[in-house]
CSV table of C-alpha atoms and ligand atoms in Angstrom, one decimal:
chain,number,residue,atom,x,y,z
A,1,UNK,CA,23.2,1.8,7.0
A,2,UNK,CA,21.1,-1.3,8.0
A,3,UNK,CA,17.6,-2.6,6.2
A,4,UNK,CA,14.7,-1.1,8.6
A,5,UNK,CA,10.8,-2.7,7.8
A,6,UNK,CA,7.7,-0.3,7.7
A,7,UNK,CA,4.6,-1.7,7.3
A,8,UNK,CA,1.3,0.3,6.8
A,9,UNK,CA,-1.7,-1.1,7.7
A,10,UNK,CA,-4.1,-1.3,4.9
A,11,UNK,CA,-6.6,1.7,4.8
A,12,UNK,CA,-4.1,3.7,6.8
A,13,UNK,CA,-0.5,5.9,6.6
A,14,UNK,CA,2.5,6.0,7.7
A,15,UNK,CA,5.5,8.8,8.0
A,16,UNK,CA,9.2,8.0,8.2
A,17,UNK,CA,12.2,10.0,8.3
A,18,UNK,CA,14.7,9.6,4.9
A,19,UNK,CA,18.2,11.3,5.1
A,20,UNK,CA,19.0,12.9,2.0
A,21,UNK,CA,21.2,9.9,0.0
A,22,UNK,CA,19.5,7.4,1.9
A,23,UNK,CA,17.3,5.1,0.0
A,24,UNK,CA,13.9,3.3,0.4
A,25,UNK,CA,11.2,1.0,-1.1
A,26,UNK,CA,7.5,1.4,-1.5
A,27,UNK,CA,6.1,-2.6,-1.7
A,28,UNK,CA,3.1,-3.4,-2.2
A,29,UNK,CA,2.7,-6.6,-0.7
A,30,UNK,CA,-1.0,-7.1,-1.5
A,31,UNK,CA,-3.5,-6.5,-4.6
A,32,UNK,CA,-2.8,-3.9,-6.9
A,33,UNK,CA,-4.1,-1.0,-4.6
A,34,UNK,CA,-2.7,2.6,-4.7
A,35,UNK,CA,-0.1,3.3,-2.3
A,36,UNK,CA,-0.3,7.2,-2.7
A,37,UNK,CA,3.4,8.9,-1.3
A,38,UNK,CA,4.3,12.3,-0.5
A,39,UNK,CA,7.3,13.6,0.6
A,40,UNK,CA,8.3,17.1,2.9
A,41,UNK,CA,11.3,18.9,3.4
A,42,UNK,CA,12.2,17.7,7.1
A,43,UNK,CA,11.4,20.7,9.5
A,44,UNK,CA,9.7,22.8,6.2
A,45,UNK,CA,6.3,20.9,5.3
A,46,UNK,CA,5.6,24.5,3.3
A,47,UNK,CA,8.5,22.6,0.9
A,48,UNK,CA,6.9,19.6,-0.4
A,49,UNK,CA,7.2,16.6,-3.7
A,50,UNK,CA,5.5,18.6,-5.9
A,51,UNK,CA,4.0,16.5,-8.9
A,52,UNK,CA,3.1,19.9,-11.4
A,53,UNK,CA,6.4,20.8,-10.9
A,54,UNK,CA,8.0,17.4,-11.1
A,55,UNK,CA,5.7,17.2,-14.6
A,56,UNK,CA,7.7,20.4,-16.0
A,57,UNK,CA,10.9,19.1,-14.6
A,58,UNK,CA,10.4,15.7,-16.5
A,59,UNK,CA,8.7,17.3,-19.4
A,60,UNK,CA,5.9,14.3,-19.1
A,61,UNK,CA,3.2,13.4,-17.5
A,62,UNK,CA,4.1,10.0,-16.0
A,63,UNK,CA,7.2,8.9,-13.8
A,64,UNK,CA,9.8,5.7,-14.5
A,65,UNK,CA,12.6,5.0,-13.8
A,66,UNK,CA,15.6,7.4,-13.0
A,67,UNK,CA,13.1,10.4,-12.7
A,68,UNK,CA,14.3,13.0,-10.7
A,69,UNK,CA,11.2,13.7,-8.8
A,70,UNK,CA,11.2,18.2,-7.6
A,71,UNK,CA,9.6,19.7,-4.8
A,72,UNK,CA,8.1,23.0,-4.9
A,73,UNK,CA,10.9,25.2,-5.2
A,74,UNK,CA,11.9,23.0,-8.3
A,75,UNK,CA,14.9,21.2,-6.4
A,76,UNK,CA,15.2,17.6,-7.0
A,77,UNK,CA,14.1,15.8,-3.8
A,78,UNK,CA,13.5,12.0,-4.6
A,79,UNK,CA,14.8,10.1,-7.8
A,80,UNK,CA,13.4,7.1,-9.1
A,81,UNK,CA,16.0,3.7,-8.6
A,82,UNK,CA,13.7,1.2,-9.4
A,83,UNK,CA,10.2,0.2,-10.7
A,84,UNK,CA,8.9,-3.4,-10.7
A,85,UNK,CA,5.0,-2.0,-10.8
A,86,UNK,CA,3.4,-3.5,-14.2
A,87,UNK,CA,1.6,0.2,-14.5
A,88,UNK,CA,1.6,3.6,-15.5
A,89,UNK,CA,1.9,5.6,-12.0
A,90,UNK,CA,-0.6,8.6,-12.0
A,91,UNK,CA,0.7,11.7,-11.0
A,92,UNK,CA,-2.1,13.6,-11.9
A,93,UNK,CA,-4.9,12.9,-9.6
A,94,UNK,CA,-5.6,14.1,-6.4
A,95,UNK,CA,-5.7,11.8,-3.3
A,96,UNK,CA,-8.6,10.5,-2.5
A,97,UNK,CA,-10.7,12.8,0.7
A,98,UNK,CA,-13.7,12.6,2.2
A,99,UNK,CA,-15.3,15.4,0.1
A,100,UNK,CA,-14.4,12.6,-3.1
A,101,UNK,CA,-16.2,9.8,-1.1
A,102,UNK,CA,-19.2,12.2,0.0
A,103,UNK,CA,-19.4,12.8,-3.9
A,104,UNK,CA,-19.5,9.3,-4.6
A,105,UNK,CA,-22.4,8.9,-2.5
A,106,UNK,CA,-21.2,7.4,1.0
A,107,UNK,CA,-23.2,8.9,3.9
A,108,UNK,CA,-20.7,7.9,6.5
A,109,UNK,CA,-16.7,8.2,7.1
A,110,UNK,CA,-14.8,6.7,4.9
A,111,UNK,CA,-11.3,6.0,5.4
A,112,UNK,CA,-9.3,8.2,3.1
A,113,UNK,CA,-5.7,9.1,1.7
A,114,UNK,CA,-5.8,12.3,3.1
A,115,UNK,CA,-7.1,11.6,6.4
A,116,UNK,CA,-4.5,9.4,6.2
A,117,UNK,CA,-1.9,11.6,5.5
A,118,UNK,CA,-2.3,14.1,8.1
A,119,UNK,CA,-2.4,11.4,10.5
A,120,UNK,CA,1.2,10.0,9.5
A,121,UNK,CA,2.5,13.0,10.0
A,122,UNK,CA,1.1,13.9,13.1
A,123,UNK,CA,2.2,10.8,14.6
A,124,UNK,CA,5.8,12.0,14.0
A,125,UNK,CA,4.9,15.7,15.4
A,126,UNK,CA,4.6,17.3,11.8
A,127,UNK,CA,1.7,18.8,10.1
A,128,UNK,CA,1.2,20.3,6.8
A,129,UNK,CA,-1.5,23.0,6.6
A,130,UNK,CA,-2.5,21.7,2.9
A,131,UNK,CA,-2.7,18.4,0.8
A,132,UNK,CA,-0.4,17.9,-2.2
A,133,UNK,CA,-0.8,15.8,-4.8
A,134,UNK,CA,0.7,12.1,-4.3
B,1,ZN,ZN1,-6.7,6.9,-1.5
């Protein structure tokens, strides 16, 4: 299968089909900001990457290398091949929403993970009536 390039513009999302078996990187090509990633069941979005369960499945609290990452159902959807990121990757925080930037005190739109979200997937004709955790 040949190499195909995705780039997300900063502040914003982006949805792409994986095959199961198929592989694909995350890059950060700038800074150290948070690339938050989700993952769905294609055709199901009520099957997601599930972080609590992915936490009992790993028996920790934090992801490396050859992780089997679970979705909801507790089936292993995504498994860890690589990690050249210096840091610990959270798997316990929400995404960040409007209602988080509201809280920290902005009075007007912010751009927003979860916004963010929900666009990338409508822009490939999916929704997802709820936010999981990246
Ligand atoms: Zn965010």
């Amino acid at each position: 299968m040949s190499r195909q390039d995705h780039t997300v513009p900063a502040r914003r999302g982006k949805a792409i089909h994986v095959a199961a078996g198929q592989d694909f990187r995350v890059i950060n090509t700038h800074g150290t900001q948070v690339l938050d990633t989700w993952a769905f069941a294609t055709g199901d979005s009520s099957t997601f990457l599930s972080m609590a369960h992915t936490r009992s499945y790993i028996s920790r609290i934090h992801i490396r290398t050859c992780d089997t990452l679970v979705d909801n159902h507790y089936q292993p959807m995504l498994t860890v091949l690589e990690d050249t990121s210096p840091g610990v990757h959270d798997i316990l925080m929400c995404c960040c929403s409007l209602p988080i930037y509201k809280r920290m005190g902005c009075t007007e739109y912010h751009d927003n993970c979860e916004d963010n979200l929900h666009a990338a997937l409508a822009e490939v004709g999916l929704s997802s009536p709820h936010t999981p955790a990246p």
